[in-house]
mmCIF file of C-alpha atoms and ligand atoms in Angstrom:
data_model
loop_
_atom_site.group_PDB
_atom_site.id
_atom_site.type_symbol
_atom_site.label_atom_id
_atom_site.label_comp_id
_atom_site.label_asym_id
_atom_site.label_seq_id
_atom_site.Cartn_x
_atom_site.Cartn_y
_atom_site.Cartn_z
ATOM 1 C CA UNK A 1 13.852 -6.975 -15.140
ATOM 2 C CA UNK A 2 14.673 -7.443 -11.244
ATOM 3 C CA UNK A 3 12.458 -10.331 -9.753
ATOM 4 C CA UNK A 4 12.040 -9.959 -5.901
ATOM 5 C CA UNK A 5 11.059 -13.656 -4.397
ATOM 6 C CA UNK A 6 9.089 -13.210 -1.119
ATOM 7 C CA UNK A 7 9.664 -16.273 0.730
ATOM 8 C CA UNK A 8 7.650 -17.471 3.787
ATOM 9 C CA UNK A 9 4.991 -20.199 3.709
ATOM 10 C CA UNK A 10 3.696 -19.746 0.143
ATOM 11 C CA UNK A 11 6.611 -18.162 -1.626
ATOM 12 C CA UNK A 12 6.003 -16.168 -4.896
ATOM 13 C CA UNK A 13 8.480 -13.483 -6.878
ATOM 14 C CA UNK A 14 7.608 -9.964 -7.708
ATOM 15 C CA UNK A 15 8.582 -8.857 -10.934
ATOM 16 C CA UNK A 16 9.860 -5.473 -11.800
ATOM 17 C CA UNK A 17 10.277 -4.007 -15.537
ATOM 18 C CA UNK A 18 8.554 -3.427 -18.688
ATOM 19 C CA UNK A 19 5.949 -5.689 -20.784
ATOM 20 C CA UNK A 20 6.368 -9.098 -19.279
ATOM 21 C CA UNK A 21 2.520 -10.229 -20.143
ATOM 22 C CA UNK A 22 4.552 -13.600 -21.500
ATOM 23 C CA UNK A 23 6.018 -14.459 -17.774
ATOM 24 C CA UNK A 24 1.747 -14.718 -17.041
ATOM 25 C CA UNK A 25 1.000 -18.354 -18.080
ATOM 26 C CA UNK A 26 4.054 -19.775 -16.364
ATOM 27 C CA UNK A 27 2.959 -17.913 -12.918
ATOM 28 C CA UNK A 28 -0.459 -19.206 -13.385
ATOM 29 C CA UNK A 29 0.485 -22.845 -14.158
ATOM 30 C CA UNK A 30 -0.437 -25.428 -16.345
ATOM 31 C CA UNK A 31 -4.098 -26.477 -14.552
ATOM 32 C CA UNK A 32 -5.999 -23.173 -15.028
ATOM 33 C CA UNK A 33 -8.206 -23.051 -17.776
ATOM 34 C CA UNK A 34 -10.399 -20.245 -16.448
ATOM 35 C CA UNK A 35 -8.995 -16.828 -15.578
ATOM 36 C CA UNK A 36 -11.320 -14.256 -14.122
ATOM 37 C CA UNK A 37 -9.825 -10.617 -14.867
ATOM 38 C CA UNK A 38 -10.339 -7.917 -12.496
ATOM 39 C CA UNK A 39 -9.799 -4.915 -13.438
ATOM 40 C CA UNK A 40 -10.234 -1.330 -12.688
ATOM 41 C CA UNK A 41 -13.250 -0.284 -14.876
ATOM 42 C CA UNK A 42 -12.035 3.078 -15.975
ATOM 43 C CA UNK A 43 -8.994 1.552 -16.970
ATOM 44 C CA UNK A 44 -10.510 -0.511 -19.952
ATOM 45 C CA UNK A 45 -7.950 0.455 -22.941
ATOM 46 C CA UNK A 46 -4.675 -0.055 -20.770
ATOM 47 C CA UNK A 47 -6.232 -3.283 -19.786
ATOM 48 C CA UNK A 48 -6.969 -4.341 -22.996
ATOM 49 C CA UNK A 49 -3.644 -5.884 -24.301
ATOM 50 C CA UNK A 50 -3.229 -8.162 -21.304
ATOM 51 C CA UNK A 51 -6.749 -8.928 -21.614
ATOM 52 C CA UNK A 52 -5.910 -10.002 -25.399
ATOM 53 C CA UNK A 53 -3.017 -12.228 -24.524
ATOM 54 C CA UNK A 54 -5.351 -13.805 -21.836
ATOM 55 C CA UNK A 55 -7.909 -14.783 -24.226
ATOM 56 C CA UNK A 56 -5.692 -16.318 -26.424
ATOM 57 C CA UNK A 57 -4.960 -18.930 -24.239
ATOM 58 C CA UNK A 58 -7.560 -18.943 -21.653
ATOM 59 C CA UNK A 59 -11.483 -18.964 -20.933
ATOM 60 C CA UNK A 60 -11.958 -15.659 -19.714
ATOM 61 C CA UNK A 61 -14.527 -13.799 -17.567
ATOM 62 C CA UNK A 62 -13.575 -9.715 -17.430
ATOM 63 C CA UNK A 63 -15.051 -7.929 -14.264
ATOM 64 C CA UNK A 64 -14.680 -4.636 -14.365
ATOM 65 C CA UNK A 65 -14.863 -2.875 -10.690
ATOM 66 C CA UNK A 66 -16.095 0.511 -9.940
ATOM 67 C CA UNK A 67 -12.972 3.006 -9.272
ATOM 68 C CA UNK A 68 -10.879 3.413 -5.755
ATOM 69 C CA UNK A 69 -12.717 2.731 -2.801
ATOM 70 C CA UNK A 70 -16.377 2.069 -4.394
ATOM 71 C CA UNK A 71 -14.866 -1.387 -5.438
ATOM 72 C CA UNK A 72 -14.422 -2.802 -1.737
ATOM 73 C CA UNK A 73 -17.712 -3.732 -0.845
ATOM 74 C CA UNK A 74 -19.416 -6.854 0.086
ATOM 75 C CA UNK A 75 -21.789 -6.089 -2.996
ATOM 76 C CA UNK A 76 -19.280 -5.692 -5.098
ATOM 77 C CA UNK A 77 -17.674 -9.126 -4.170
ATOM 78 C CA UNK A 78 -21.046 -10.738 -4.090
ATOM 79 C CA UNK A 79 -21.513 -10.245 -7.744
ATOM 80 C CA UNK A 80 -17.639 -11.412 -8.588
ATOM 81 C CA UNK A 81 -18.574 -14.655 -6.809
ATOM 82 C CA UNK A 82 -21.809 -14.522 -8.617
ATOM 83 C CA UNK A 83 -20.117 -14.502 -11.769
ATOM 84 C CA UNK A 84 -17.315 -17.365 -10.993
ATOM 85 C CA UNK A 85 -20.269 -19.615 -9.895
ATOM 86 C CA UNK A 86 -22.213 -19.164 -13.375
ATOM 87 C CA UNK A 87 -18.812 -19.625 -15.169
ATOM 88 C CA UNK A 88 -18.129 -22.795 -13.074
ATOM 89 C CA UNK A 89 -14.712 -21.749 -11.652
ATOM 90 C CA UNK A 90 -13.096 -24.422 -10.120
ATOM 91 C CA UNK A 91 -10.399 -24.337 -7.837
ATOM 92 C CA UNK A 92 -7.609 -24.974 -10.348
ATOM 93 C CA UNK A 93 -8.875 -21.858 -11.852
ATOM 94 C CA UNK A 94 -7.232 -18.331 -11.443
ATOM 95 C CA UNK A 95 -7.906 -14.623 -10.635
ATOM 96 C CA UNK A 96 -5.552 -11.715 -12.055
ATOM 97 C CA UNK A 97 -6.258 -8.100 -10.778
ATOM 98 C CA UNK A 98 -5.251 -5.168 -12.903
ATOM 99 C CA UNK A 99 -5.750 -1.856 -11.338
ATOM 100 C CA UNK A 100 -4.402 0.024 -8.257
ATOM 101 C CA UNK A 101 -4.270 -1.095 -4.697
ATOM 102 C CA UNK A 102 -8.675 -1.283 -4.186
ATOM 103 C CA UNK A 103 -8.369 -3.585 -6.960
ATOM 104 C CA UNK A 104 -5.957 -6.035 -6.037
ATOM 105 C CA UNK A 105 -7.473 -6.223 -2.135
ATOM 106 C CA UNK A 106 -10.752 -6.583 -3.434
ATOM 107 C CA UNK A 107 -9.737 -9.248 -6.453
ATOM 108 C CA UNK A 108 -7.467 -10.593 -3.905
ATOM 109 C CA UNK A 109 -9.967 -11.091 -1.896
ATOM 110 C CA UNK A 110 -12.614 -12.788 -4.096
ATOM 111 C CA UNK A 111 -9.605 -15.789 -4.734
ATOM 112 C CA UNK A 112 -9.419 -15.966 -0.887
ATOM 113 C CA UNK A 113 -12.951 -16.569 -0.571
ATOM 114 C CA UNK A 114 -13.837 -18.422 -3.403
ATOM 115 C CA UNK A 115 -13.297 -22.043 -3.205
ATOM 116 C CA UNK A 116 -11.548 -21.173 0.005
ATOM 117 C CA UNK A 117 -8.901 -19.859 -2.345
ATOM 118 C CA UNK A 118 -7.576 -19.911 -5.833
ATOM 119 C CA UNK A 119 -4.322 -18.837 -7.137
ATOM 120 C CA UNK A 120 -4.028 -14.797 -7.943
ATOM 121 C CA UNK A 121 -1.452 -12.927 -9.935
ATOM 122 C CA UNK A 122 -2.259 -9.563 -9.203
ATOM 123 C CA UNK A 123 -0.817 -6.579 -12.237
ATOM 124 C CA UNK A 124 -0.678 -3.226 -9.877
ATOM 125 C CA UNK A 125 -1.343 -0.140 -12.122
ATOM 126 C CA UNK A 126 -0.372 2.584 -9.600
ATOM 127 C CA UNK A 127 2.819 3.325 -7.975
ATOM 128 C CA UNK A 128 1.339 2.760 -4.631
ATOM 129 C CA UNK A 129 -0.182 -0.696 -5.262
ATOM 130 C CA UNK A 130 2.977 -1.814 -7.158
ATOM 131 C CA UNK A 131 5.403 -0.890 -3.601
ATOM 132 C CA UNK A 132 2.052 -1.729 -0.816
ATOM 133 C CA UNK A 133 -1.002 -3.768 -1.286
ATOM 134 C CA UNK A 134 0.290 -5.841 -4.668
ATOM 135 C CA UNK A 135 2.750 -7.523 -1.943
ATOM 136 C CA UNK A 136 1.950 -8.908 1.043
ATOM 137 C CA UNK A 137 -1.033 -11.239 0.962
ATOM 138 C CA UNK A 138 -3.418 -8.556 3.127
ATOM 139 C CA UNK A 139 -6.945 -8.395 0.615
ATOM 140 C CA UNK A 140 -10.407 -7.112 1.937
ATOM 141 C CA UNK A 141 -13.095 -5.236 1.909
ATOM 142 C CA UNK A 142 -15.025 -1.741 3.890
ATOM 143 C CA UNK A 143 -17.933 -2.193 5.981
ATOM 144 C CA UNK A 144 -20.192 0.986 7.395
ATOM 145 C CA UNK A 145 -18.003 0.329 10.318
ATOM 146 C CA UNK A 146 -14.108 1.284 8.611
ATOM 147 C CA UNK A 147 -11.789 0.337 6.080
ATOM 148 C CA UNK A 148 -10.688 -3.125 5.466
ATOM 149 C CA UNK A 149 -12.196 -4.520 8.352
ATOM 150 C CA UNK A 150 -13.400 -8.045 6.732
ATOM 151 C CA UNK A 151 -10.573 -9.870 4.978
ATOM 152 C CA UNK A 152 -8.227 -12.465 4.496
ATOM 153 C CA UNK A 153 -4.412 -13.293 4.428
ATOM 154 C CA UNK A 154 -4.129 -15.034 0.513
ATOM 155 C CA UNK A 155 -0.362 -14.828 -0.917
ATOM 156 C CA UNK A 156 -0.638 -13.826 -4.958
ATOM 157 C CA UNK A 157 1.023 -16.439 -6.913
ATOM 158 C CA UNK A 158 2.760 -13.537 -8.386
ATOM 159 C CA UNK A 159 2.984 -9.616 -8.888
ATOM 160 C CA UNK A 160 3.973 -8.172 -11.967
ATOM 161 C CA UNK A 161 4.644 -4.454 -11.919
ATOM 162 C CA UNK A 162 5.601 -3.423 -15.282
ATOM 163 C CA UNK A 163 6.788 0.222 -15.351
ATOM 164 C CA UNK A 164 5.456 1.215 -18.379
ATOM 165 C CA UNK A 165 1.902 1.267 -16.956
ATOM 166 C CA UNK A 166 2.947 4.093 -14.356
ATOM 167 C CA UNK A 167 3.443 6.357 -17.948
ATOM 168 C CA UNK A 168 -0.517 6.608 -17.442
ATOM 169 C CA UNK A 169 -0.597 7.664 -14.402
ATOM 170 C CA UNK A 170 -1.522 11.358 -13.205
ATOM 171 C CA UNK A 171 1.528 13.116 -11.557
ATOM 172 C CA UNK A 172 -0.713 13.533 -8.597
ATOM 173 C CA UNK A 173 -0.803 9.641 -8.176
ATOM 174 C CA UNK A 174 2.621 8.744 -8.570
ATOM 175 C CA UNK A 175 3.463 11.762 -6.750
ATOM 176 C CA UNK A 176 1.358 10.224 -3.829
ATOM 177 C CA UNK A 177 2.516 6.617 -4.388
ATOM 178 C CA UNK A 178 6.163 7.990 -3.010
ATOM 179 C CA UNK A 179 4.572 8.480 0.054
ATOM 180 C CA UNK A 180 5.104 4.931 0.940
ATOM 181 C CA UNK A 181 8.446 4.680 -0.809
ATOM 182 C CA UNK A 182 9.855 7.312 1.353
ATOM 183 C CA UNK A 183 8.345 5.847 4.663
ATOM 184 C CA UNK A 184 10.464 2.917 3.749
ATOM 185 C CA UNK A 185 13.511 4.797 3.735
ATOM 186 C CA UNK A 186 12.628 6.123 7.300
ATOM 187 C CA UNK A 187 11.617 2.728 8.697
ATOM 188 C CA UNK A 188 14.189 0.562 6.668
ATOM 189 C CA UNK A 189 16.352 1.843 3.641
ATOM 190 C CA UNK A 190 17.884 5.184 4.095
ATOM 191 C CA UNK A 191 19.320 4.448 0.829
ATOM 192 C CA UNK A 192 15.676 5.395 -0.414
ATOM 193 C CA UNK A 193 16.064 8.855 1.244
ATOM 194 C CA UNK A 194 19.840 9.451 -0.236
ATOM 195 C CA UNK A 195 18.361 8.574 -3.881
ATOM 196 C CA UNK A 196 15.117 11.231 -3.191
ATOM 197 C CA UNK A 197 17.600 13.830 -2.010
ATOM 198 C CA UNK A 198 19.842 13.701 -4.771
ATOM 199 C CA UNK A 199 17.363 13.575 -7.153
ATOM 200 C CA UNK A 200 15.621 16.268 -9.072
ATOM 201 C CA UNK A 201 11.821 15.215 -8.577
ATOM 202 C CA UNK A 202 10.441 15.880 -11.562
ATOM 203 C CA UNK A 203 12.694 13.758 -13.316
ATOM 204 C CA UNK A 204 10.980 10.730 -11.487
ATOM 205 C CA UNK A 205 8.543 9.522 -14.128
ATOM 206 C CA UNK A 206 7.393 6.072 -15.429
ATOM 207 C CA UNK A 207 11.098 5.876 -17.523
ATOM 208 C CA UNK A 208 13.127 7.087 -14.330
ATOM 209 C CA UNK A 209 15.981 4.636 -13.565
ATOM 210 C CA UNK A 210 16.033 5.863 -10.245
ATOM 211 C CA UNK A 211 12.125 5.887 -9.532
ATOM 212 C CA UNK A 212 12.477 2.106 -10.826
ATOM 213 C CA UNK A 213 15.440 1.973 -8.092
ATOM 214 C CA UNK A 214 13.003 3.058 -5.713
ATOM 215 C CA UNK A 215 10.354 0.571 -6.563
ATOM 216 C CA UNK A 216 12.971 -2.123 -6.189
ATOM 217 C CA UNK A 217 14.144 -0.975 -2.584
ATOM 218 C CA UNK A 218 10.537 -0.086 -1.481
ATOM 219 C CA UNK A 219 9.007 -3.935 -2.388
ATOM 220 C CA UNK A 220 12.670 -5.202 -0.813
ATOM 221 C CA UNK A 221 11.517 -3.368 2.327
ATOM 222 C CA UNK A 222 8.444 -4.745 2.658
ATOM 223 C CA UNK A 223 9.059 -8.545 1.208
ATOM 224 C CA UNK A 224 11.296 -8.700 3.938
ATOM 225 C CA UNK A 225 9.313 -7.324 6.705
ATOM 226 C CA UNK A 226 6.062 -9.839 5.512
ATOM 227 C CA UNK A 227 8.125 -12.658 5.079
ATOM 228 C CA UNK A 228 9.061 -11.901 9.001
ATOM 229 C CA UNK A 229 5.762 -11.063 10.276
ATOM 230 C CA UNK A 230 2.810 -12.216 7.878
ATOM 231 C CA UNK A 231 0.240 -11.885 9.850
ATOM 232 C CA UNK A 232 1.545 -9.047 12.174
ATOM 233 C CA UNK A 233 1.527 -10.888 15.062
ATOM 234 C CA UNK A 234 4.768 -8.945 16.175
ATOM 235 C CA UNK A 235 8.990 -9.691 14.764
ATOM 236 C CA UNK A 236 11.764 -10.858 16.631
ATOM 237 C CA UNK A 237 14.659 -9.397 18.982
ATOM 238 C CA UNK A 238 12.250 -6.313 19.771
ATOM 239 C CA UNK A 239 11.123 -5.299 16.242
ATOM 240 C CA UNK A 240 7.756 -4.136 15.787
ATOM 241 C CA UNK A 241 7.112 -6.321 12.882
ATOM 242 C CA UNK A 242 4.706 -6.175 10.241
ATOM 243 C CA UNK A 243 3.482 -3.050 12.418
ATOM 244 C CA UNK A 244 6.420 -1.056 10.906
ATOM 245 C CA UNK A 245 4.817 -0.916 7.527
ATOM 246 C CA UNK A 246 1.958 1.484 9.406
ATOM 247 C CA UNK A 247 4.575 4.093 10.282
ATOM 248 C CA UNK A 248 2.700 7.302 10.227
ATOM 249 C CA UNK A 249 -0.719 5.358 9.371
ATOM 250 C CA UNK A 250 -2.787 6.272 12.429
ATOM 251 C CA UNK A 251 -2.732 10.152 11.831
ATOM 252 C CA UNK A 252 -2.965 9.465 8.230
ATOM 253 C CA UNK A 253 -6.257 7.225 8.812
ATOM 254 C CA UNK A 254 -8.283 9.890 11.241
ATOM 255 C CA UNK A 255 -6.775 12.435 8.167
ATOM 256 C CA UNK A 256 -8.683 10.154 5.175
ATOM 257 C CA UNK A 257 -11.645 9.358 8.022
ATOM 258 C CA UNK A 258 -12.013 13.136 8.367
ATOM 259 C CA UNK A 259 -11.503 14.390 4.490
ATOM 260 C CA UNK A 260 -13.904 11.237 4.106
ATOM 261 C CA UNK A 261 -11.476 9.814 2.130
ATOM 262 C CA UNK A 262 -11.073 12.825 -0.539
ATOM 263 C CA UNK A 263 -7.428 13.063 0.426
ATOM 264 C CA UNK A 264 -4.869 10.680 -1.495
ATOM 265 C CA UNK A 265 -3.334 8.053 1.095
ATOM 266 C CA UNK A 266 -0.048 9.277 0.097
ATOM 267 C CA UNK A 267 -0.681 12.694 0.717
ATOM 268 C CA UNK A 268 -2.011 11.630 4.284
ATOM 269 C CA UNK A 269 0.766 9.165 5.277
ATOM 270 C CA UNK A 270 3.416 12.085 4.645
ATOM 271 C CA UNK A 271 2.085 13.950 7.243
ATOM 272 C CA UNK A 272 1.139 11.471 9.338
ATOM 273 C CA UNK A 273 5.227 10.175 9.186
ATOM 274 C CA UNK A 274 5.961 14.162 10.090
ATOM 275 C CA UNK A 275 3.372 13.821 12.545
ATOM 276 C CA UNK A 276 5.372 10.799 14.337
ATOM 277 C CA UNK A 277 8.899 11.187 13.750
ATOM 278 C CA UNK A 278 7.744 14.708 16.124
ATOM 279 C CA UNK A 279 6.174 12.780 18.950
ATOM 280 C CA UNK A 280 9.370 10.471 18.968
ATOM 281 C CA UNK A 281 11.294 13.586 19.019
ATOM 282 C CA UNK A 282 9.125 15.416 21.567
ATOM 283 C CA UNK A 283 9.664 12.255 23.815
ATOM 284 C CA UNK A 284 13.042 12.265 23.566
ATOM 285 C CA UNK A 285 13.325 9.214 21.404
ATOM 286 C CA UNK A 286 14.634 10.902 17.933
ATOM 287 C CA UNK A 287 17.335 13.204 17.484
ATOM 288 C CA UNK A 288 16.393 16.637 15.928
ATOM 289 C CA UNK A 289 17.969 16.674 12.202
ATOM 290 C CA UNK A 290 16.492 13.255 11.627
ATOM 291 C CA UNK A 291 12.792 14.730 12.441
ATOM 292 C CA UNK A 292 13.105 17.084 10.212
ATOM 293 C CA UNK A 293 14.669 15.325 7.405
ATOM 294 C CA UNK A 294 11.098 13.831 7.382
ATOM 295 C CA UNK A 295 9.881 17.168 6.675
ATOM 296 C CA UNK A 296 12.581 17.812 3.926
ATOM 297 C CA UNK A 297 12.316 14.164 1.900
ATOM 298 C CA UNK A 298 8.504 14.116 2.199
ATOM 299 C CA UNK A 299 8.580 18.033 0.873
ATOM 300 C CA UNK A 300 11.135 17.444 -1.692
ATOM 301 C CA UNK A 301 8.672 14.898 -3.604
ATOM 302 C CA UNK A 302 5.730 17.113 -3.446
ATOM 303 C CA UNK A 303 4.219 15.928 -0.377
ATOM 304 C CA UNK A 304 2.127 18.068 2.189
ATOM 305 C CA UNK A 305 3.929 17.758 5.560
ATOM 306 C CA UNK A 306 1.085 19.866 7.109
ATOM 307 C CA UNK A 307 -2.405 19.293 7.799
ATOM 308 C CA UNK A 308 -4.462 22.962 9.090
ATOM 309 C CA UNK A 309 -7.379 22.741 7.478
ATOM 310 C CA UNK A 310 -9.300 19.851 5.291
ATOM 311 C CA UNK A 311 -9.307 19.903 1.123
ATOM 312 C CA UNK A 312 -12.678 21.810 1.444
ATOM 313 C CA UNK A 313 -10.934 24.752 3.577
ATOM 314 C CA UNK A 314 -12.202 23.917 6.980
ATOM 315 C CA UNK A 315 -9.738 24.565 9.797
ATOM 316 C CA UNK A 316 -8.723 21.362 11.938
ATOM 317 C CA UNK A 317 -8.262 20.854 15.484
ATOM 318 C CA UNK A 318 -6.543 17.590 16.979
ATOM 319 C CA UNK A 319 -10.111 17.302 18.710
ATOM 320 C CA UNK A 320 -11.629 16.734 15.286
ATOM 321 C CA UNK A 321 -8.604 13.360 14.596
ATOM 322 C CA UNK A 322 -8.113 12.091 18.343
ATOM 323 C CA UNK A 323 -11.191 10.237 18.216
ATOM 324 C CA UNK A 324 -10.321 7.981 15.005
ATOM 325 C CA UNK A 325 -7.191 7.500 16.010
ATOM 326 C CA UNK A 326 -8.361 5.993 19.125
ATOM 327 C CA UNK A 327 -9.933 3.143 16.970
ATOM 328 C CA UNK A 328 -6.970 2.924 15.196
ATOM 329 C CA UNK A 329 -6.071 -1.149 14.838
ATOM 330 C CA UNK A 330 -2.476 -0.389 17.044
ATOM 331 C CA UNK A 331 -4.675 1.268 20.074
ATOM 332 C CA UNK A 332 -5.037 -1.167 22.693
ATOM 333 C CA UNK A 333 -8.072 -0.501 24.736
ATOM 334 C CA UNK A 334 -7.549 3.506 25.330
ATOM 335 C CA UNK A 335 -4.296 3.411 25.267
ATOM 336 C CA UNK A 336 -3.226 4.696 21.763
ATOM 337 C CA UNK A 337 0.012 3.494 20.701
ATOM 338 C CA UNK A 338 2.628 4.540 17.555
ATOM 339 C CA UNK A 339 5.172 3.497 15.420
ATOM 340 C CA UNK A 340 7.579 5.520 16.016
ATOM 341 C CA UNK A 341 11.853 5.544 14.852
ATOM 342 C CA UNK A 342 14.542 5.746 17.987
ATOM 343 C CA UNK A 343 16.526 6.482 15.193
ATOM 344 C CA UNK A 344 16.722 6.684 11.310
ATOM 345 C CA UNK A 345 15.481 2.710 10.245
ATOM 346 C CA UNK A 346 15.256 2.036 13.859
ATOM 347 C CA UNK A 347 11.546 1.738 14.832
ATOM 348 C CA UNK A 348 10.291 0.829 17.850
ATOM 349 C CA UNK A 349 6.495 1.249 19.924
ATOM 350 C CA UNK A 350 5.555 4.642 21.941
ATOM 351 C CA UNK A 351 2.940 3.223 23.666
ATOM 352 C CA UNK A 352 0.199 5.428 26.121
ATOM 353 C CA UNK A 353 1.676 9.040 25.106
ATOM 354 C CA UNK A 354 0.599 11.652 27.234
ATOM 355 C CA UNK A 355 -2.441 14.053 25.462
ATOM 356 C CA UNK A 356 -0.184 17.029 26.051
ATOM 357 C CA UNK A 357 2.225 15.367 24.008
ATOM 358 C CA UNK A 358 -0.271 14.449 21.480
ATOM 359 C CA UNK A 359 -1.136 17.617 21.035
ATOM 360 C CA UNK A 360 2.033 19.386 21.078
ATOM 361 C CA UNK A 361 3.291 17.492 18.358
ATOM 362 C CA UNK A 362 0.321 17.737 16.277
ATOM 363 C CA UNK A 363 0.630 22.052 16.555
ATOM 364 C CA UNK A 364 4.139 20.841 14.703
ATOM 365 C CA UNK A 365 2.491 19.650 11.784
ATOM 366 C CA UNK A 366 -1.038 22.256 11.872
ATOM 367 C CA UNK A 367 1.456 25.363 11.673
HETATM 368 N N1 LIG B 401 -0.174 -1.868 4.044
HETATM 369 C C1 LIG B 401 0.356 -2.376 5.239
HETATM 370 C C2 LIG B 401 0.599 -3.843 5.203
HETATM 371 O O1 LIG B 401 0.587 -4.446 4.141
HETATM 372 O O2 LIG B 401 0.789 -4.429 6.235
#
């Protein structure tokens, strides 16, 4: 097992390995009595021996959450703090999430809010949510107006992300998690890249040594970047800060806005990292080879690195993304603004690019 501690404020460690249910109590401390478990619905059987341990020792409410996206919504959270309010949860009570990233930012966010906040341990069950939203502290919800627009920053007490659960996971999914794991080699750990380039991808499954080195440097990458910038307010000496984790996020947001979410975020932060590292090149700020390694690593995994037409076969124009990204939370009044590298793990802000440019490097990733 590798523990990870994220320091800052409210300090916690993330835990990396196989079957550690037993580390739970100690996380939670000696107060709680009650534990409210939420949990991915559809994932009832692979919940069910943590769930066991938990009733052994605790009073415990289960809420199971409708899958991905469906679970992030004010009703949804209504009827979690519904339930903690008949079961008289007290603040010296505890919330553990066990499911993929919608799951931990919505259980995450029902211990922000209730009480004003209670502890959380959240137990990521995808790839993605073990290396992004598990760590970090960022939890909310949707509204009709966009994603994860009402929220709060809550620390977890803990993350566990035992390995063994990824075993369960489609290919597709942990396929898609790397998305984020290779963005942190880009924007932080080109060690990350080295181990995806010398590595035969379809050996990368839940037993992997090397996807478990991954994990490691991915949650490395980002505890360090959090513990720097919590609340993105911007980092020191010039770095972007907490804005870095975003690299290639506003393409890959008007991408999901436009496939109305049908597309994995994954899949959609590949080519929105493509999408960037050729702006930055196209202005002059990264050299050639690296741009195109992003093509090559993203590729390598099983990644799209292209974006012509949407899932349902419709052709796309950059007319059809310009306007989300314009919304995007890095635009500035009109002025849009990336993350973009000046070099491999060197990322900086291209703020106000020209539309020519914007669209030149967008017929990069369309051909
Ligand atoms: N997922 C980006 C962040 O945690 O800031």
């Amino acid at each position: 097992m590798t523990t990870i501690h994220v320091g800052g404020a409210s300090p916690y460690d993330v835990h990396i390995g196989r079957d550690f249910a037993d580390l739970l109590p100690g996380i939670l401390g000696e107060q709680v009595q009650r534990v409210a478990f939420v949990y991915a619905g559809s994932l009832g059987a692979l919940a069910e021996p943590l769930l066991d341990r938990l009733v052994d020792r605790y009073e415990v409410l289960a809420l199971g959450l409708p899958d991905g996206e469906a679970a992030k919504t004010a009703a949804v959270a209504n009827d979690c703090w519904e339930a903690l309010g008949e079961k008289g949860f007290t603040r010296s009570d505890a919330v553990v999430t066990f499911g993929g990233g919608a799951t931990t930012d919505l259980g995450g966010f029902v211990a922000a809010s209730w009480l004003r906040g209670v502890r959380v341990v959240h137990v990521p069950t995808t790839l993605l949510a073990m290396v992004d939203a598990a760590v970090g502290g960022k939890t909310g919800i949707n509204t009709g107006a966009g994603k994860n627009l009402v929220g709060a920053f809550h620390e977890p007490a803990g993350v566990l992300c035992d390995l063994a659960l990824l075993g369960s996971l489609p290919r597709e999914e942990l396929v898609a998690g790397l998305g984020e794991v290779v963005k942190c080699g880009f924007i932080a750990d080109p060690r990350i890249l080295e181990l995806v380039e010398t590595t035969d991808p379809e050996t990368l499954t839940a037993e992997s040594p090397v996807l478990e080195e991954l994990v490691e440097r991915a949650i490395r990458v980002k505890a360090e970047v959090v513990v720097a910038d919590l609340k993105e307010a911007g980092g020191a000496d010039g770095h972007p800060g907490r804005e870095v984790l975003n690299y290639g996020h506003t393409l890959a947001h008007a991408i999901e806005k436009h496939e109305s979410y049908a597309i994995r975020h994954g899949e959609a932060v590949a080519i929105g990292c493509v999408y960037a590292a050729e702006l930055a090149r196209l202005a002059g700020r990264l050299d050639d080879a690296t741009a195109a390694r992003h093509r090559t690593a993203f590729e390598r995994v099983g990644l799209p690195t292209t974006y012509a037409s949407t899932s349902s076969g419709q052709a796309v124009t950059f007319d059809d993304l310009v306007g989300a990204m314009r919304v995007d939370k890095k635009a500035r009044g009109s002025q849009l603004r990336f993350l973009v590298l000046d070099g491999l793990a060197k990322p900086s802000i291209l703020a106000g690019p020209s539309e020519e440019l914007l669209r030149e490097a967008f017929r990069a990733v369309s051909a």
